[in-house]
mmCIF file of C-alpha atoms in Angstrom:
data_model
loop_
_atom_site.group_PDB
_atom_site.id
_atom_site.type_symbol
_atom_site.label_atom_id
_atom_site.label_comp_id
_atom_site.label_asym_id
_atom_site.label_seq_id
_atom_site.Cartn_x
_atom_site.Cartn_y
_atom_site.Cartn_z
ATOM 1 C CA UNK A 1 217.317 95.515 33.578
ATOM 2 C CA UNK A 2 216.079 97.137 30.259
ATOM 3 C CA UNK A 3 213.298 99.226 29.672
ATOM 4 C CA UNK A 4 211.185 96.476 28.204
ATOM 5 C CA UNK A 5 211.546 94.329 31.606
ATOM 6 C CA UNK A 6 208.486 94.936 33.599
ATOM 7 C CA UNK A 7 209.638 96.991 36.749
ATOM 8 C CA UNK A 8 207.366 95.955 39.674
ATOM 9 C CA UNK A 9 206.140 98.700 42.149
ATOM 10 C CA UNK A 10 204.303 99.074 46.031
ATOM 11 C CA UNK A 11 203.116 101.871 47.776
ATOM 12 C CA UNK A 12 200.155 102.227 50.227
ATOM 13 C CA UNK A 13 198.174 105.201 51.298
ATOM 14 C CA UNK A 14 194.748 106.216 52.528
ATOM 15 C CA UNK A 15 191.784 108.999 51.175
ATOM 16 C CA UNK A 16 193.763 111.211 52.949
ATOM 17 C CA UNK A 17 196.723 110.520 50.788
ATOM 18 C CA UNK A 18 194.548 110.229 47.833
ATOM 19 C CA UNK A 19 195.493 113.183 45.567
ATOM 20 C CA UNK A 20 199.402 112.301 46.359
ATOM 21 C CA UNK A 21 199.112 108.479 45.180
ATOM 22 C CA UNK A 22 197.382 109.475 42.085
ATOM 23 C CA UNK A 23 200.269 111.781 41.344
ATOM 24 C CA UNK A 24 202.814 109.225 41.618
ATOM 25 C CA UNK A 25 200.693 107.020 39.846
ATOM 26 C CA UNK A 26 200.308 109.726 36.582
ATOM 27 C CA UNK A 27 204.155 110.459 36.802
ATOM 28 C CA UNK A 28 205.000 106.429 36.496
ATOM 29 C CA UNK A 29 202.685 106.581 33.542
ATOM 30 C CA UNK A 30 204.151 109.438 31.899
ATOM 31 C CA UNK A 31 207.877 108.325 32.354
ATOM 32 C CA UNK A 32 207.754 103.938 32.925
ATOM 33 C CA UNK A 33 207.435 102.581 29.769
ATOM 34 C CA UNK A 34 206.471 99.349 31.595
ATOM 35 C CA UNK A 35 205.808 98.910 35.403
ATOM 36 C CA UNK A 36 203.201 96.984 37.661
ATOM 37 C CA UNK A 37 202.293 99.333 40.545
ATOM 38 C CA UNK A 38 200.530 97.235 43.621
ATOM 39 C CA UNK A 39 198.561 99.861 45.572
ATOM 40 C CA UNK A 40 197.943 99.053 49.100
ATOM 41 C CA UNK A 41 194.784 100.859 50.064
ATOM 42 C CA UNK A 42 194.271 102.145 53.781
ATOM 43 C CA UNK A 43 190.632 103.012 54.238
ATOM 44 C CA UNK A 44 186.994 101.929 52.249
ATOM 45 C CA UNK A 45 187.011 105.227 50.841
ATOM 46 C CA UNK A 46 190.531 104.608 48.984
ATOM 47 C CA UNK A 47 189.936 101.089 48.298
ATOM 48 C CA UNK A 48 186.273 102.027 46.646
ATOM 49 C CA UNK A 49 187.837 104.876 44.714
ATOM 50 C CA UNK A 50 190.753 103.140 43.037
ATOM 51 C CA UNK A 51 188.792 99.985 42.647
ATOM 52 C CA UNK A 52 186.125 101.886 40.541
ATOM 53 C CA UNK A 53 189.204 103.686 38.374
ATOM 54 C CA UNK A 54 190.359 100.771 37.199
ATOM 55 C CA UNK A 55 193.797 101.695 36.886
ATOM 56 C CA UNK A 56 195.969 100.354 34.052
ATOM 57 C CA UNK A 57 198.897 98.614 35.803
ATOM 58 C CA UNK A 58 197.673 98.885 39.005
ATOM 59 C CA UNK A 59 196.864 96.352 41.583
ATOM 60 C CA UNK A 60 194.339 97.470 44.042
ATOM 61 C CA UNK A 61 194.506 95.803 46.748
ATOM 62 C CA UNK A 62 192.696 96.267 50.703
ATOM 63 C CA UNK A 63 194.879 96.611 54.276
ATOM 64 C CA UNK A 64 192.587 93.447 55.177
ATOM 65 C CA UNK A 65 194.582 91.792 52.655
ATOM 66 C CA UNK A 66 197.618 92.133 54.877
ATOM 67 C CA UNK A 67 195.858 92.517 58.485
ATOM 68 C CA UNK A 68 196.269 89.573 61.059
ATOM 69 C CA UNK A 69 195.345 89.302 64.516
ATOM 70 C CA UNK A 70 198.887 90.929 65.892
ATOM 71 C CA UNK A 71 198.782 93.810 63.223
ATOM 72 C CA UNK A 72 194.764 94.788 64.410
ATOM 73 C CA UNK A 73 196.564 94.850 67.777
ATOM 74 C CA UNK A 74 199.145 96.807 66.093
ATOM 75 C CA UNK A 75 196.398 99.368 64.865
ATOM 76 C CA UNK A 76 194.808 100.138 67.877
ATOM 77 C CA UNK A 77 197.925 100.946 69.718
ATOM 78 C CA UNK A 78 199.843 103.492 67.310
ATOM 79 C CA UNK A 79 198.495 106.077 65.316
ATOM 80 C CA UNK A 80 197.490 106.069 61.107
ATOM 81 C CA UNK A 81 201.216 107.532 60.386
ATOM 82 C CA UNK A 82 203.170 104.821 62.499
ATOM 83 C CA UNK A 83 200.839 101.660 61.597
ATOM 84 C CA UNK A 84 201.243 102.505 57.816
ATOM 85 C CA UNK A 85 205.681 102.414 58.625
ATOM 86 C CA UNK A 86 205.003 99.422 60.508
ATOM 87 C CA UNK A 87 203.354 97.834 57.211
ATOM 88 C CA UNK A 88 205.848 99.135 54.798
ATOM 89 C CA UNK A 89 207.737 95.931 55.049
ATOM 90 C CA UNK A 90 204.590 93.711 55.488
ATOM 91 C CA UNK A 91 203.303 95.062 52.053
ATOM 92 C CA UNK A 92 206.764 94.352 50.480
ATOM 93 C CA UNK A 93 206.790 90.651 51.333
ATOM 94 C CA UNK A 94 203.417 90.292 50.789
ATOM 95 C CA UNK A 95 203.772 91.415 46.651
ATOM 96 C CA UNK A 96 206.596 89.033 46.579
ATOM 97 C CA UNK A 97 205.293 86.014 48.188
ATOM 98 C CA UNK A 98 201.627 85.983 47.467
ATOM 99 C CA UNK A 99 202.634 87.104 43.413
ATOM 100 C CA UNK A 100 205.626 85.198 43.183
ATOM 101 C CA UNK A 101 207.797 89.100 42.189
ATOM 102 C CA UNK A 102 210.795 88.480 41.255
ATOM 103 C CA UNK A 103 211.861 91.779 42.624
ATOM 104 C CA UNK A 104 209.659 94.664 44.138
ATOM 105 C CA UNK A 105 210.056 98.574 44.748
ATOM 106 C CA UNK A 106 208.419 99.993 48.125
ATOM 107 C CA UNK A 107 207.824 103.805 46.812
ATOM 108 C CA UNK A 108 206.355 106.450 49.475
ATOM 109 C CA UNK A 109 202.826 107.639 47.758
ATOM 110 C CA UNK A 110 204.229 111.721 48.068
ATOM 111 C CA UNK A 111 207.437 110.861 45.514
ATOM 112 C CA UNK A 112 206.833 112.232 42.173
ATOM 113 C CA UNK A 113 209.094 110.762 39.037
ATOM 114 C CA UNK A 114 210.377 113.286 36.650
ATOM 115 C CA UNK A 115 212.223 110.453 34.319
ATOM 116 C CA UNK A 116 212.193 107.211 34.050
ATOM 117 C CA UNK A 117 213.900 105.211 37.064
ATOM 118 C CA UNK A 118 215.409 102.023 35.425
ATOM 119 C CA UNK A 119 218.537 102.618 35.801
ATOM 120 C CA UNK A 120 218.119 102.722 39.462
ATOM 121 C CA UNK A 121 217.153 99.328 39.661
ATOM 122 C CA UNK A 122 219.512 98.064 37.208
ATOM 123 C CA UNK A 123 222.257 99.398 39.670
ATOM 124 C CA UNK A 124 221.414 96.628 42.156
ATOM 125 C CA UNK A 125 220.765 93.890 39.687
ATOM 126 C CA UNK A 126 224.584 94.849 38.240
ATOM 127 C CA UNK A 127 226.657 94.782 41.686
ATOM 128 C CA UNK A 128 224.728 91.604 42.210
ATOM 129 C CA UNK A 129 223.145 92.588 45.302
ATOM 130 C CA UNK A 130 219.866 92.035 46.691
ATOM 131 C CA UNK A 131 218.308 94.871 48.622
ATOM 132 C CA UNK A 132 218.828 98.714 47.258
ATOM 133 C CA UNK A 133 218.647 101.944 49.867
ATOM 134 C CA UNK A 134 218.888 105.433 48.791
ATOM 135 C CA UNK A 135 220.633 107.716 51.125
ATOM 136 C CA UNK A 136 219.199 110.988 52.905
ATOM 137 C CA UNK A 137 222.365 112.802 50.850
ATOM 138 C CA UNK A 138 222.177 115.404 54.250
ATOM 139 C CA UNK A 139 225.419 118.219 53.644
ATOM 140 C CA UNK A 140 228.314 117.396 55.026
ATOM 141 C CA UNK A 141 228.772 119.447 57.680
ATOM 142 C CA UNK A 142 228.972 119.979 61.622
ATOM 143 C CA UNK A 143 225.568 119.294 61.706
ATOM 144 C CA UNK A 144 225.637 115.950 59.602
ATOM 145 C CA UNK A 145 226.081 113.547 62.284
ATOM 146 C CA UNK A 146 223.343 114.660 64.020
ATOM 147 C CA UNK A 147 221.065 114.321 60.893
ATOM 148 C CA UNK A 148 222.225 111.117 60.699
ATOM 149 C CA UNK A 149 221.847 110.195 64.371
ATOM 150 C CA UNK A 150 218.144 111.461 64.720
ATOM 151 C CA UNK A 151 217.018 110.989 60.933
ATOM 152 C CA UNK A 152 218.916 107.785 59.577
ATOM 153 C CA UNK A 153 221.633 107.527 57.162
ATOM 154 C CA UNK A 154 219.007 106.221 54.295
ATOM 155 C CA UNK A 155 215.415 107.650 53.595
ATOM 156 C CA UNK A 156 212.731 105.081 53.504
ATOM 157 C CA UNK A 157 211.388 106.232 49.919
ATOM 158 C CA UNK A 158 212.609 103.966 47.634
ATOM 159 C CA UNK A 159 213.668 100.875 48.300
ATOM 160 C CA UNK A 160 214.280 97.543 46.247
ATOM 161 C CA UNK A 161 214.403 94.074 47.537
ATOM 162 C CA UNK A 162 214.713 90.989 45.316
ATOM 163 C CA UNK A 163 212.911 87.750 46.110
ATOM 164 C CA UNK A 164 215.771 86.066 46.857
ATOM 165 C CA UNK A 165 217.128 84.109 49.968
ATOM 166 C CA UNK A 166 219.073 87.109 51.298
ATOM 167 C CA UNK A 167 217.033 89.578 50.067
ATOM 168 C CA UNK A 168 213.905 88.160 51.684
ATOM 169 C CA UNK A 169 216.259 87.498 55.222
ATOM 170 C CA UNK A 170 216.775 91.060 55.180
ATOM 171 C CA UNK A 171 212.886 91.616 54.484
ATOM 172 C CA UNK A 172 212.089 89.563 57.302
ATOM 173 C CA UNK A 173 214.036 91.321 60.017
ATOM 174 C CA UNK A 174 212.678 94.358 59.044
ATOM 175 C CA UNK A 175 209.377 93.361 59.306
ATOM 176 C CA UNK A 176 209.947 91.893 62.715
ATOM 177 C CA UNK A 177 211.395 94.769 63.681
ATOM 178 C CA UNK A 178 208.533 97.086 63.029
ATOM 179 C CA UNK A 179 205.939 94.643 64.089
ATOM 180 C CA UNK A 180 208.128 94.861 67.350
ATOM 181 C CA UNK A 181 208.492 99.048 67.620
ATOM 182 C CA UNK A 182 208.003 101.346 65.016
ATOM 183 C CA UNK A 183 207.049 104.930 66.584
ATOM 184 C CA UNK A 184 207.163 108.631 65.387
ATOM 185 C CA UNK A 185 209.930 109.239 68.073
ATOM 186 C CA UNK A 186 213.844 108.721 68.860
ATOM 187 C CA UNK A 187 214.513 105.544 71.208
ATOM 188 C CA UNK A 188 217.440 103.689 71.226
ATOM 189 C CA UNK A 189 218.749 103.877 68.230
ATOM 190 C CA UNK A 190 215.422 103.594 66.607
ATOM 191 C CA UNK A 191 212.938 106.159 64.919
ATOM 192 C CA UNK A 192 210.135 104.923 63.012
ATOM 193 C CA UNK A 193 210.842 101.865 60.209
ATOM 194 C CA UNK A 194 213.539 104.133 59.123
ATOM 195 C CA UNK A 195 216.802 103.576 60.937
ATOM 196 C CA UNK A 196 216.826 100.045 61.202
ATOM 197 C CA UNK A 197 218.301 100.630 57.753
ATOM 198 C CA UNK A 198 221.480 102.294 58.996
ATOM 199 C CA UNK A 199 222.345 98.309 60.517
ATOM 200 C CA UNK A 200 221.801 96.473 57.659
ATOM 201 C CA UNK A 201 225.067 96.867 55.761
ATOM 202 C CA UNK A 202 227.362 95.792 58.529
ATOM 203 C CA UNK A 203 224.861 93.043 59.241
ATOM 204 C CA UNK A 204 224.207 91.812 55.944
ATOM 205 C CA UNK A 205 226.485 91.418 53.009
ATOM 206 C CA UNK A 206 223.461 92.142 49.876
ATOM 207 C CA UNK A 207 222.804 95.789 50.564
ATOM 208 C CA UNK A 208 223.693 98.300 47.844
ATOM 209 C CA UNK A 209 223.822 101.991 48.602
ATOM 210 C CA UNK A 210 222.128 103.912 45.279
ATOM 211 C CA UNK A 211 225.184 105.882 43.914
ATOM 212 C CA UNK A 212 222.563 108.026 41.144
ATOM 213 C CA UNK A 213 222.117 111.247 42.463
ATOM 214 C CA UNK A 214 219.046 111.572 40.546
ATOM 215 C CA UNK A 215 217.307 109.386 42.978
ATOM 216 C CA UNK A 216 215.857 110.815 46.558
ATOM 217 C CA UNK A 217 215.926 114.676 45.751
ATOM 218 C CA UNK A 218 214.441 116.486 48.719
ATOM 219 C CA UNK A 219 213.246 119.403 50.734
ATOM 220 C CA UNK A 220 216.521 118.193 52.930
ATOM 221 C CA UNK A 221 219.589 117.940 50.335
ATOM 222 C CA UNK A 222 217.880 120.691 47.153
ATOM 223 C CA UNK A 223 219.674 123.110 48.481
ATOM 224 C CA UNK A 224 222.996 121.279 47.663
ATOM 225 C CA UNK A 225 222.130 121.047 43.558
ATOM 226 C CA UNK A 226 222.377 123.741 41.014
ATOM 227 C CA UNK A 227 219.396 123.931 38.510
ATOM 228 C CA UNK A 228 220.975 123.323 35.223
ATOM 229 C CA UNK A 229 218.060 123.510 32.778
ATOM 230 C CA UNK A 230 215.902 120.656 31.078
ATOM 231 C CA UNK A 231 217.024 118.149 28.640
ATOM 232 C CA UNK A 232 213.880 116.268 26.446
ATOM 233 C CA UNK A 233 211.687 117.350 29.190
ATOM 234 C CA UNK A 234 214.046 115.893 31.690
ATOM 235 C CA UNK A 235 215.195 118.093 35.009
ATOM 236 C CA UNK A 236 219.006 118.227 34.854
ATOM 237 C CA UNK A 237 220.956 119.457 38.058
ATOM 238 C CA UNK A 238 224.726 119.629 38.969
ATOM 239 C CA UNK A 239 225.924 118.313 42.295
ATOM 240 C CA UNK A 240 229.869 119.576 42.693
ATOM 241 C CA UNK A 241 230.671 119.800 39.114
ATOM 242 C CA UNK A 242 228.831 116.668 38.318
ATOM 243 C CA UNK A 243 225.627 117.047 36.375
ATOM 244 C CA UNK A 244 222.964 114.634 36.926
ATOM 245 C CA UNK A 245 219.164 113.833 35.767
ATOM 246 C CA UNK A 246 216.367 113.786 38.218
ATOM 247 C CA UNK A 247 214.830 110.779 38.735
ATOM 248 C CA UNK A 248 212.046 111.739 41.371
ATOM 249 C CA UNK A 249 211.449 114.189 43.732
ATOM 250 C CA UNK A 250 210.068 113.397 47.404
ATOM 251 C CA UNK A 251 207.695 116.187 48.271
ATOM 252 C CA UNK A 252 207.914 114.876 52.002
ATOM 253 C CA UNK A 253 207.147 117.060 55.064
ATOM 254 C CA UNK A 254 204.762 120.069 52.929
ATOM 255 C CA UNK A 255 201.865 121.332 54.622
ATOM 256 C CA UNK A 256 198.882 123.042 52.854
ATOM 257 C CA UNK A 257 197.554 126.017 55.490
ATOM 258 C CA UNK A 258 194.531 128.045 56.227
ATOM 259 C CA UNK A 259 195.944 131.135 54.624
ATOM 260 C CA UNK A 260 195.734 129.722 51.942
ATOM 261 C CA UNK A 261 199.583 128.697 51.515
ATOM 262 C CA UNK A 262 201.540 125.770 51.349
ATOM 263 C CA UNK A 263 204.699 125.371 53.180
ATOM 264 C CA UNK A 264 207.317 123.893 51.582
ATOM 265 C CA UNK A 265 209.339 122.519 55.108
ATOM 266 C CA UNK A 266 212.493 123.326 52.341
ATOM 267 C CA UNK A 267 215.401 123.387 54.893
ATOM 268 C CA UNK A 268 217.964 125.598 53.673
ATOM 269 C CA UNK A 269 215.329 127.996 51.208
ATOM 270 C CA UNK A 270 218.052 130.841 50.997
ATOM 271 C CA UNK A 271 220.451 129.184 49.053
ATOM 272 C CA UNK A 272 221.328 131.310 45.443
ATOM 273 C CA UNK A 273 218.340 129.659 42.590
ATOM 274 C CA UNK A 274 216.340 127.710 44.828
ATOM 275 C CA UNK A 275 212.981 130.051 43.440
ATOM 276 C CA UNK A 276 213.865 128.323 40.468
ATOM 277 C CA UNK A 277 213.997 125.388 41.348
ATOM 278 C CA UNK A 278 210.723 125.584 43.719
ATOM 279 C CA UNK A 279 209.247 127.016 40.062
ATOM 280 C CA UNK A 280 210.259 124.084 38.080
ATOM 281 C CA UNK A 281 209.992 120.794 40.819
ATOM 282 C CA UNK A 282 207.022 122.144 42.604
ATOM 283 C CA UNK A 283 205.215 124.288 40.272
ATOM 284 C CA UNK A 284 205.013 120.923 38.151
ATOM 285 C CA UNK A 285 203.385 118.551 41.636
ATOM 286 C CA UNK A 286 200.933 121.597 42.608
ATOM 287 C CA UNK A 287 199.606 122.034 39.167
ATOM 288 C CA UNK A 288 198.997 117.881 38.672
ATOM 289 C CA UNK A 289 197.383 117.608 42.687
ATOM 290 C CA UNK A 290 195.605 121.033 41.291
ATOM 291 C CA UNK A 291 194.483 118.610 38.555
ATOM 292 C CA UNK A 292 193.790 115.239 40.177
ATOM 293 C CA UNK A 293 191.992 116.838 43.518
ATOM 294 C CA UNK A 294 189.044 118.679 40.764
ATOM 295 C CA UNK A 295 188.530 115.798 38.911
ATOM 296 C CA UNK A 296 188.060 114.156 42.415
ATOM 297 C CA UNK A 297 185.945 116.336 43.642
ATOM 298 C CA UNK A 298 183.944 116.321 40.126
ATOM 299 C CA UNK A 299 183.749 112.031 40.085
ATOM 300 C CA UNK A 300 183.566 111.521 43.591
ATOM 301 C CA UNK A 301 182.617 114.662 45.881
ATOM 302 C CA UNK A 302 186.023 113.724 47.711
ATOM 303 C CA UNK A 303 187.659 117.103 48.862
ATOM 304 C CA UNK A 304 190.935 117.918 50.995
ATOM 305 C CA UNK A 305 189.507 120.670 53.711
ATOM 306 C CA UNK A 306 190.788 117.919 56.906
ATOM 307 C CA UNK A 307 194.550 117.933 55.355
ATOM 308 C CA UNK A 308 194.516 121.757 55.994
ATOM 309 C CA UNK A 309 196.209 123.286 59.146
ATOM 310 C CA UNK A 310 195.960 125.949 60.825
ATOM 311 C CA UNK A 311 198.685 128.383 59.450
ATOM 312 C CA UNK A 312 199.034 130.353 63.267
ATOM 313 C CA UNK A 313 199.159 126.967 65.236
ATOM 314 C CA UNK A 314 201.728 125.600 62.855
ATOM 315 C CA UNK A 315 204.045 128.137 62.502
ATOM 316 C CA UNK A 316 203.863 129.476 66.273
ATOM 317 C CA UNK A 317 206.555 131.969 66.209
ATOM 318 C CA UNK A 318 209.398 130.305 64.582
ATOM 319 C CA UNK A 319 209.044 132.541 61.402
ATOM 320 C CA UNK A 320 208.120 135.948 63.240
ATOM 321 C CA UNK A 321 210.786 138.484 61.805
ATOM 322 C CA UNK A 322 211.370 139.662 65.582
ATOM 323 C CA UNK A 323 212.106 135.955 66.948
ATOM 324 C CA UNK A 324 214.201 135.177 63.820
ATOM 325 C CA UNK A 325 216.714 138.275 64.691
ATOM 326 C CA UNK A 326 216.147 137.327 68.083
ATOM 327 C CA UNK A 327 217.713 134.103 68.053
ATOM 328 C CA UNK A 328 220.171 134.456 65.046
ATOM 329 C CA UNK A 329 221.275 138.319 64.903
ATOM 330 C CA UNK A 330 219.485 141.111 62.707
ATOM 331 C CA UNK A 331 220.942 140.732 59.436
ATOM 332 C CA UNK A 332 221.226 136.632 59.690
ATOM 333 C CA UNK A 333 217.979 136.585 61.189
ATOM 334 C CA UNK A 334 216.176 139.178 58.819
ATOM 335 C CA UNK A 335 217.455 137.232 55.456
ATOM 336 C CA UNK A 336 216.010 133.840 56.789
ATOM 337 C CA UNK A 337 212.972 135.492 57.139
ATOM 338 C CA UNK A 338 212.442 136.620 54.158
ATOM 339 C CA UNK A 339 214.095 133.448 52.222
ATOM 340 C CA UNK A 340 211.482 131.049 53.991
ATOM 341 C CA UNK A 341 208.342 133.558 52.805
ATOM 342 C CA UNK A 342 210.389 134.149 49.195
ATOM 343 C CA UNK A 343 210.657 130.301 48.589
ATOM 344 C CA UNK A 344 209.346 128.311 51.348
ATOM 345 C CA UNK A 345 205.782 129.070 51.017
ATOM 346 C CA UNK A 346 203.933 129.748 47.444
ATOM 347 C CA UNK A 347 200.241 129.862 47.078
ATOM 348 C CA UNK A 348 198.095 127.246 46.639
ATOM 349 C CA UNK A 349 195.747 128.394 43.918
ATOM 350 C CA UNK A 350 199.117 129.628 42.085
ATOM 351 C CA UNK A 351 199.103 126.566 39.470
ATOM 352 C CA UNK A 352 195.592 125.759 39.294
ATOM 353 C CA UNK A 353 195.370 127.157 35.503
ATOM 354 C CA UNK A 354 197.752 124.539 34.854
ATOM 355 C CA UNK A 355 195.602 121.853 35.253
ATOM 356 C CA UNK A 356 194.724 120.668 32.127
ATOM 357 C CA UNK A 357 198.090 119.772 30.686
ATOM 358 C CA UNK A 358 197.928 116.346 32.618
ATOM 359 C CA UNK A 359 195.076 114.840 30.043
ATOM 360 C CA UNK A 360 193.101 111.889 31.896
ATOM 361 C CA UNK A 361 193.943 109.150 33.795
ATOM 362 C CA UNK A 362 193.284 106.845 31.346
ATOM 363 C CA UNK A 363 195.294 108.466 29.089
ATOM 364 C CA UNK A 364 198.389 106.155 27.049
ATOM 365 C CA UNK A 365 201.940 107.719 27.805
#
């Protein structure tokens, strides 16, 4: 695939998710030279909203476009997070069938691109496969199996099928499968639309594992890369000697709080540079949602107050210095203290002067 081929995109999120998808949206525009991005929208509020935009590149497009007499069964049986994993598949074949794609991307709406991702998709194309999964990259250590076990050996963040006979078999089990069970819990091997993954490649022959390291970054693996500077605007890192460019960042799991923080949910924040790195990968997302949520609220009166949590309730007493040397000795338990409040949490108002660096949304890359 070459930059001039058209690279075509789905996601699907709700008001709630608003801010997020807009950010994705503004980093494919800034780093896709050409793309076709099919949103999915999961409320009237969304739908409305992006409608009215009109997006360049985008395809807005309603959940009644999808919905069918099993899936409004579907709805009223699992809750907003585990009916939008059961669609995830349904949205896929959807783009493909009804548009006649010739290969389509399922990106989740809170993934942010810091370079262009053409290469990832050219992977696939060049081992002559049909469906490409991008691994959770957990370290590999005594806890790694269990990672894998609960959370699934790939991440459902980024994944490519072509509309092809085997690629579309593949597309179809999955989608049976979550029509089936798809639940925010571990049963049977199962856990969301997620691990079904972690069968395909010894069931199916077409499945490609990513090797780019640039590609699924994470609050769960950024502890394992060194920061090695930027390159034409580009975030490089180095992975055991090997340097690589980041392709996108999934901001997955953060939580904005009523102290007026937002936690991070970075597992390992202790590790030697990861400030740095929480400067340069988040301070860059916080400053664009920063951006995107005033304009918002400008345009549309839309604000974020339901996404915030109560910051007492949510931590409990996990992060209490006391219960920290408690369970893991005093010195142990006194430095993961103060690594989760040094780089796990940073303020929310922090990057707001950033804001207008981002232009419009209308703006040409």
């Amino acid at each position: 695939m070459t930059k001039r081929e058209k690279m075509v995109f789905c996601t699907l999120f709700d008001s709630n998710y608003l801010d997020k998808g807009l950010a994705l949206y503004l980093s494919m525009k800034r780093h896709i030279s050409a793309f076709k991005l099919y949103i999915f929208a999961f409320d009237d509020k969304s739908f409305k909203i992006l409608k009215s935009m009109k997006l360049k590149n985008v395809i807005v497009l309603s959940v009644e476009d999808i919905m069918t007499v099993r899936l409004r069964e579907i709805r009223e049986e699992r809750n907003r997070a585990e009916f939008c994993w059961t669609c995830t598949p349904i949205i896929l074949e959807y783009v493909l069938l009804q548009y006649g794609e010739k290969a389509c991307t399922y990106i989740d709406a809170d993934i942010y691109f810091f370079s262009d991702p053409t290469e990832l998709i050219s992977e696939i194309i060049s081992a002559r496969k049909s469906v490409g999964l991008v691994e959770h990259r957990f370290r590999r250590n005594s806890e790694y199996g269990s990672h894998i076990f609960s959370d699934g050996r790939y991440c459902v963040q980024f994944n490519t099928f072509l509309n092809d006979i085997k690629g579309m078999e593949v597309l179809a089990n999955w989608k049976e499968s979550c029509l089936e069970w798809c639940y925010f819990k571990y049963e049977d091997g199962k856990l969301g639309d997620q691990k079904y993954t972690d069968k395909w490649k010894q069931r199916y022959q077409c499945i490609y594992e990513c090797q780019n390291l640039g590609a699924g970054v994470a609050p769960w693996n950024l502890h394992l890369y060194k920061y090695e500077g930027k390159k034409n605007e580009e975030i490089w890192m180095k992975y055991r000697g090997i340097p690589f460019r980041m392709i996108f960042y999934h901001f997955e799991g953060m939580k904005y709080l009523s102290d007026g923080s937002i936690d991070l949910r970075l597992w390992e924040p202790g590790v030697l540079g990861t400030s740095r790195k929480v400067h340069v990968i988040y301070g860059e997302y916080f400053a664009m949602i920063e951006f995107i949520r005033r304009y918002l609220a400008k345009k549309y009166g839309i604000s974020f107050g339901q996404m915030i949590l109560d910051a007492h309730s949510f931590r409990g007493q996990n992060y209490f210095l006391k219960e920290l040397c408690k369970a893991n000795g005093i010195l142990e338990g006194a430095w993961k203290w103060g690594a989760y409040w040094m780089n796990s949490v940073v303020n929310a108002d922090k990057y707001a002067s950033e804001k207008g660096k981002f232009g419009c949304f209308c703006r040409k890359k």
